[in-house]
PDB file of C-alpha atoms in Angstrom:
ATOM      1  CA  MET G  30     134.340  61.139 175.076  1.00  0.00           C
ATOM      2  CA  ARG G  31     135.280  61.938 171.531  1.00  0.00           C
ATOM      3  CA  ARG G  32     135.515  58.268 170.762  1.00  0.00           C
ATOM      4  CA  LEU G  33     132.021  57.659 172.165  1.00  0.00           C
ATOM      5  CA  SER G  34     130.611  60.459 169.981  1.00  0.00           C
ATOM      6  CA  THR G  35     132.234  58.959 166.895  1.00  0.00           C
ATOM      7  CA  VAL G  36     130.876  55.490 167.660  1.00  0.00           C
ATOM      8  CA  PHE G  37     127.420  56.950 168.292  1.00  0.00           C
ATOM      9  CA  LEU G  38     127.543  58.872 164.991  1.00  0.00           C
ATOM     10  CA  ILE G  39     128.634  55.762 163.073  1.00  0.00           C
ATOM     11  CA  CYS G  40     125.874  53.678 164.667  1.00  0.00           C
ATOM     12  CA  PHE G  41     123.310  56.382 163.909  1.00  0.00           C
ATOM     13  CA  LEU G  42     124.398  56.556 160.237  1.00  0.00           C
ATOM     14  CA  ALA G  43     124.312  52.754 159.946  1.00  0.00           C
ATOM     15  CA  VAL G  44     120.774  52.610 161.354  1.00  0.00           C
ATOM     16  CA  LEU G  45     119.712  55.476 159.055  1.00  0.00           C
ATOM     17  CA  ALA G  46     121.204  53.702 156.023  1.00  0.00           C
ATOM     18  CA  GLY G  47     119.480  50.465 156.987  1.00  0.00           C
ATOM     19  CA  LEU G  48     116.104  52.188 157.365  1.00  0.00           C
ATOM     20  CA  SER G  49     116.583  53.959 154.044  1.00  0.00           C
ATOM     21  CA  GLY G  50     117.317  50.633 152.368  1.00  0.00           C
ATOM     22  CA  VAL G  51     114.188  49.030 153.847  1.00  0.00           C
ATOM     23  CA  VAL G  52     112.013  51.981 152.749  1.00  0.00           C
ATOM     24  CA  ALA G  53     113.498  51.928 149.238  1.00  0.00           C
ATOM     25  CA  TRP G  54     112.995  48.160 148.991  1.00  0.00           C
ATOM     26  CA  ARG G  55     109.318  48.468 150.027  1.00  0.00           C
ATOM     27  CA  VAL G  56     108.672  51.328 147.578  1.00  0.00           C
ATOM     28  CA  MET G  57     110.225  49.338 144.737  1.00  0.00           C
ATOM     29  CA  ALA G  58     108.140  46.289 145.688  1.00  0.00           C
ATOM     30  CA  ARG G  59     104.915  48.334 145.434  1.00  0.00           C
ATOM     31  CA  ARG G  60     105.565  49.459 141.887  1.00  0.00           C
ATOM     32  CA  THR G  61     103.412  47.780 139.286  1.00  0.00           C
ATOM     33  CA  PRO G  62     105.323  45.574 136.911  1.00  0.00           C
ATOM     34  CA  ALA G  63     106.224  47.128 133.586  1.00  0.00           C
ATOM     35  CA  THR G  64     103.523  46.636 130.987  1.00  0.00           C
ATOM     36  CA  VAL G  65     104.416  44.267 128.215  1.00  0.00           C
ATOM     37  CA  GLN G  66     103.945  45.966 124.876  1.00  0.00           C
ATOM     38  CA  GLN G  67     102.032  43.968 122.352  1.00  0.00           C
ATOM     39  CA  PRO G  68     103.777  43.602 119.013  1.00  0.00           C
ATOM     40  CA  ALA G  69     102.347  45.679 116.195  1.00  0.00           C
ATOM     41  CA  PRO G  70      99.792  43.768 114.145  1.00  0.00           C
ATOM     42  CA  GLN G  71     101.267  42.154 111.084  1.00  0.00           C
ATOM     43  CA  ALA G  72     100.267  43.466 107.697  1.00  0.00           C
ATOM     44  CA  GLU G  73      98.289  41.091 105.513  1.00  0.00           C
ATOM     45  CA  TYR G  74     100.460  42.106 102.540  1.00  0.00           C
ATOM     46  CA  GLN G  75     103.868  43.703 102.149  1.00  0.00           C
ATOM     47  CA  ILE G  76     104.470  45.093  98.689  1.00  0.00           C
ATOM     48  CA  LYS G  77     107.503  46.646  97.045  1.00  0.00           C
ATOM     49  CA  GLU G  78     107.243  49.169  94.201  1.00  0.00           C
ATOM     50  CA  VAL G  79     103.565  50.066  94.532  1.00  0.00           C
ATOM     51  CA  HIS G  80     101.683  51.694  91.658  1.00  0.00           C
ATOM     52  CA  ILE G  81      98.000  52.688  91.932  1.00  0.00           C
ATOM     53  CA  ASN G  82      95.957  54.558  89.311  1.00  0.00           C
ATOM     54  CA  GLU G  83      92.490  56.029  89.667  1.00  0.00           C
ATOM     55  CA  THR G  84      90.420  56.923  86.626  1.00  0.00           C
ATOM     56  CA  LEU G  85      87.091  58.688  86.218  1.00  0.00           C
ATOM     57  CA  ASP G  86      85.122  58.296  82.997  1.00  0.00           C
ATOM     58  CA  GLY G  87      88.200  56.818  81.341  1.00  0.00           C
ATOM     59  CA  ASN G  88      90.448  59.727  82.338  1.00  0.00           C
ATOM     60  CA  LEU G  89      93.383  59.277  84.693  1.00  0.00           C
ATOM     61  CA  ARG G  90      92.677  61.341  87.853  1.00  0.00           C
ATOM     62  CA  TRP G  91      95.785  60.457  89.821  1.00  0.00           C
ATOM     63  CA  SER G  92      98.548  57.908  90.182  1.00  0.00           C
ATOM     64  CA  LEU G  93     100.382  56.901  93.330  1.00  0.00           C
ATOM     65  CA  ASN G  94     103.810  55.299  93.495  1.00  0.00           C
ATOM     66  CA  ALA G  95     105.647  54.144  96.622  1.00  0.00           C
ATOM     67  CA  ASP G  96     108.821  52.190  97.289  1.00  0.00           C
ATOM     68  CA  GLN G  97     107.075  49.957  99.815  1.00  0.00           C
ATOM     69  CA  ALA G  98     103.602  49.392 101.272  1.00  0.00           C
ATOM     70  CA  GLU G  99     102.052  47.380 104.075  1.00  0.00           C
ATOM     71  CA  VAL G 100      98.364  46.570 103.599  1.00  0.00           C
ATOM     72  CA  TYR G 101      96.179  46.140 106.699  1.00  0.00           C
ATOM     73  CA  GLU G 102      92.886  44.917 105.228  1.00  0.00           C
ATOM     74  CA  LYS G 103      91.093  44.613 108.586  1.00  0.00           C
ATOM     75  CA  LYS G 104      91.878  48.271 109.350  1.00  0.00           C
ATOM     76  CA  GLY G 105      91.243  49.322 105.759  1.00  0.00           C
ATOM     77  CA  ILE G 106      94.562  51.158 105.419  1.00  0.00           C
ATOM     78  CA  THR G 107      97.828  50.908 103.545  1.00  0.00           C
ATOM     79  CA  LEU G 108     101.055  52.356 105.010  1.00  0.00           C
ATOM     80  CA  MET G 109     103.577  53.521 102.412  1.00  0.00           C
ATOM     81  CA  ARG G 110     107.171  54.764 102.270  1.00  0.00           C
ATOM     82  CA  ASN G 111     108.726  57.233  99.801  1.00  0.00           C
ATOM     83  CA  VAL G 112     105.454  58.294  98.212  1.00  0.00           C
ATOM     84  CA  VAL G 113     105.051  60.086  94.866  1.00  0.00           C
ATOM     85  CA  ILE G 114     101.565  61.124  93.762  1.00  0.00           C
ATOM     86  CA  GLN G 115     100.700  62.731  90.439  1.00  0.00           C
ATOM     87  CA  VAL G 116      97.354  64.519  90.195  1.00  0.00           C
ATOM     88  CA  PHE G 117      95.957  65.359  86.751  1.00  0.00           C
ATOM     89  CA  SER G 118      93.363  68.054  86.051  1.00  0.00           C
ATOM     90  CA  ARG G 119      92.300  70.467  83.336  1.00  0.00           C
ATOM     91  CA  ASP G 120      93.925  73.309  85.280  1.00  0.00           C
ATOM     92  CA  GLY G 121      97.331  71.618  85.434  1.00  0.00           C
ATOM     93  CA  ASP G 122      99.208  68.719  86.913  1.00  0.00           C
ATOM     94  CA  TRP G 123     100.629  68.344  90.430  1.00  0.00           C
ATOM     95  CA  THR G 124     103.404  66.108  91.740  1.00  0.00           C
ATOM     96  CA  VAL G 125     103.407  65.417  95.476  1.00  0.00           C
ATOM     97  CA  THR G 126     106.250  63.673  97.328  1.00  0.00           C
ATOM     98  CA  SER G 127     106.621  62.634 100.980  1.00  0.00           C
ATOM     99  CA  ASP G 128     108.567  60.299 103.238  1.00  0.00           C
ATOM    100  CA  GLU G 129     105.501  58.328 104.350  1.00  0.00           C
ATOM    101  CA  GLY G 130     101.813  58.066 103.617  1.00  0.00           C
ATOM    102  CA  THR G 131      98.665  56.336 104.784  1.00  0.00           C
ATOM    103  CA  LEU G 132      96.059  55.379 102.195  1.00  0.00           C
ATOM    104  CA  ASN G 133      92.511  54.885 103.477  1.00  0.00           C
ATOM    105  CA  ASN G 134      91.679  52.058 101.091  1.00  0.00           C
ATOM    106  CA  ALA G 135      87.926  52.510 100.517  1.00  0.00           C
ATOM    107  CA  PRO G 136      87.600  56.246  99.798  1.00  0.00           C
ATOM    108  CA  ARG G 137      91.243  56.438  98.597  1.00  0.00           C
ATOM    109  CA  ASP G 138      92.009  59.375 100.916  1.00  0.00           C
ATOM    110  CA  VAL G 139      95.735  59.856 101.571  1.00  0.00           C
ATOM    111  CA  ALA G 140      97.520  61.342 104.606  1.00  0.00           C
ATOM    112  CA  LEU G 141     101.160  62.247 103.888  1.00  0.00           C
ATOM    113  CA  THR G 142     103.852  62.907 106.507  1.00  0.00           C
ATOM    114  CA  GLY G 143     107.473  63.972 106.413  1.00  0.00           C
ATOM    115  CA  ASN G 144     109.012  66.391 103.916  1.00  0.00           C
ATOM    116  CA  VAL G 145     105.839  66.898 101.892  1.00  0.00           C
ATOM    117  CA  VAL G 146     106.579  68.812  98.674  1.00  0.00           C
ATOM    118  CA  ILE G 147     103.990  69.734  96.039  1.00  0.00           C
ATOM    119  CA  ARG G 148     105.117  70.954  92.632  1.00  0.00           C
ATOM    120  CA  ALA G 149     102.569  72.307  90.168  1.00  0.00           C
ATOM    121  CA  SER G 150     103.055  72.332  86.402  1.00  0.00           C
ATOM    122  CA  ASP G 151     102.817  76.159  86.509  1.00  0.00           C
ATOM    123  CA  GLY G 152     105.936  76.452  88.733  1.00  0.00           C
ATOM    124  CA  LEU G 153     104.283  76.759  92.148  1.00  0.00           C
ATOM    125  CA  GLU G 154     106.006  74.773  94.913  1.00  0.00           C
ATOM    126  CA  MET G 155     104.564  74.104  98.387  1.00  0.00           C
ATOM    127  CA  ARG G 156     106.431  72.558 101.354  1.00  0.00           C
ATOM    128  CA  THR G 157     104.890  71.353 104.615  1.00  0.00           C
ATOM    129  CA  GLY G 158     105.194  68.608 107.245  1.00  0.00           C
ATOM    130  CA  THR G 159     101.857  66.868 106.614  1.00  0.00           C
ATOM    131  CA  LEU G 160      99.160  66.904 103.967  1.00  0.00           C
ATOM    132  CA  ALA G 161      95.726  65.283 103.779  1.00  0.00           C
ATOM    133  CA  TRP G 162      94.223  64.485 100.360  1.00  0.00           C
ATOM    134  CA  HIS G 163      90.422  64.042 100.275  1.00  0.00           C
ATOM    135  CA  ASN G 164      89.792  62.056  97.120  1.00  0.00           C
ATOM    136  CA  GLU G 165      86.029  62.500  96.756  1.00  0.00           C
ATOM    137  CA  ARG G 166      86.192  66.295  97.204  1.00  0.00           C
ATOM    138  CA  ARG G 167      89.523  66.508  95.342  1.00  0.00           C
ATOM    139  CA  THR G 168      90.941  68.823  98.016  1.00  0.00           C
ATOM    140  CA  HIS G 169      94.037  68.849 100.148  1.00  0.00           C
ATOM    141  CA  GLN G 170      94.815  70.549 103.417  1.00  0.00           C
ATOM    142  CA  THR G 171      97.322  70.782 106.254  1.00  0.00           C
ATOM    143  CA  ASP G 172      97.304  72.272 109.726  1.00  0.00           C
ATOM    144  CA  ASP G 173     101.124  72.543 109.664  1.00  0.00           C
ATOM    145  CA  ALA G 174     103.213  75.514 108.622  1.00  0.00           C
ATOM    146  CA  VAL G 175     103.370  75.938 104.836  1.00  0.00           C
ATOM    147  CA  GLU G 176     105.838  77.615 102.527  1.00  0.00           C
ATOM    148  CA  LEU G 177     104.647  78.533  99.007  1.00  0.00           C
ATOM    149  CA  ARG G 178     107.208  79.500  96.380  1.00  0.00           C
ATOM    150  CA  ARG G 179     107.107  80.912  92.903  1.00  0.00           C
ATOM    151  CA  PRO G 180     110.005  82.564  91.129  1.00  0.00           C
ATOM    152  CA  ARG G 181     110.853  85.753  93.114  1.00  0.00           C
ATOM    153  CA  THR G 182     108.005  85.158  95.627  1.00  0.00           C
ATOM    154  CA  THR G 183     107.833  83.235  98.908  1.00  0.00           C
ATOM    155  CA  ILE G 184     104.710  83.066 101.080  1.00  0.00           C
ATOM    156  CA  THR G 185     104.511  81.397 104.498  1.00  0.00           C
ATOM    157  CA  ALA G 186     101.295  80.360 106.188  1.00  0.00           C
ATOM    158  CA  ARG G 187     100.262  78.529 109.355  1.00  0.00           C
ATOM    159  CA  GLU G 188      97.916  76.149 107.510  1.00  0.00           C
ATOM    160  CA  ILE G 189      96.278  75.800 104.113  1.00  0.00           C
ATOM    161  CA  SER G 190      93.263  74.245 102.442  1.00  0.00           C
ATOM    162  CA  VAL G 191      93.022  74.008  98.658  1.00  0.00           C
ATOM    163  CA  HIS G 192      89.769  73.196  96.852  1.00  0.00           C
TER     164      HIS G 192
END
């Protein structure tokens, strides 16, 4: 009797395993095939050691330097790596650095990402994750956390907009 129970149990487990395999096979067959990712569009230009100046009425407004850039003319943007921007004004000069940046070619607006640091000629230093520069309005802003430092003073903020 014990032997019959064991044989029955083994047969039951074999049938259960077989049914489970059939169900799993059918479920896998119903899955849609993995989507094939399209390769990223190729840049029209790849440039090393980029230097861009913008002047207004013969005066240098700002200069942008980057180790590397990829220009996408159809999209109207330039992607840059290791960006350094110097902004010149009557009130003082600013140096801005970041890991990456996107230049909107026509209005010359810049979006910076990764370790953004701004140093003013008066000693102010600002650190944040992203920063948007609006060229026409000559303003910059971020929605990321910001740390402002001066000697003996540190201020933190959730976002900032400077006009």
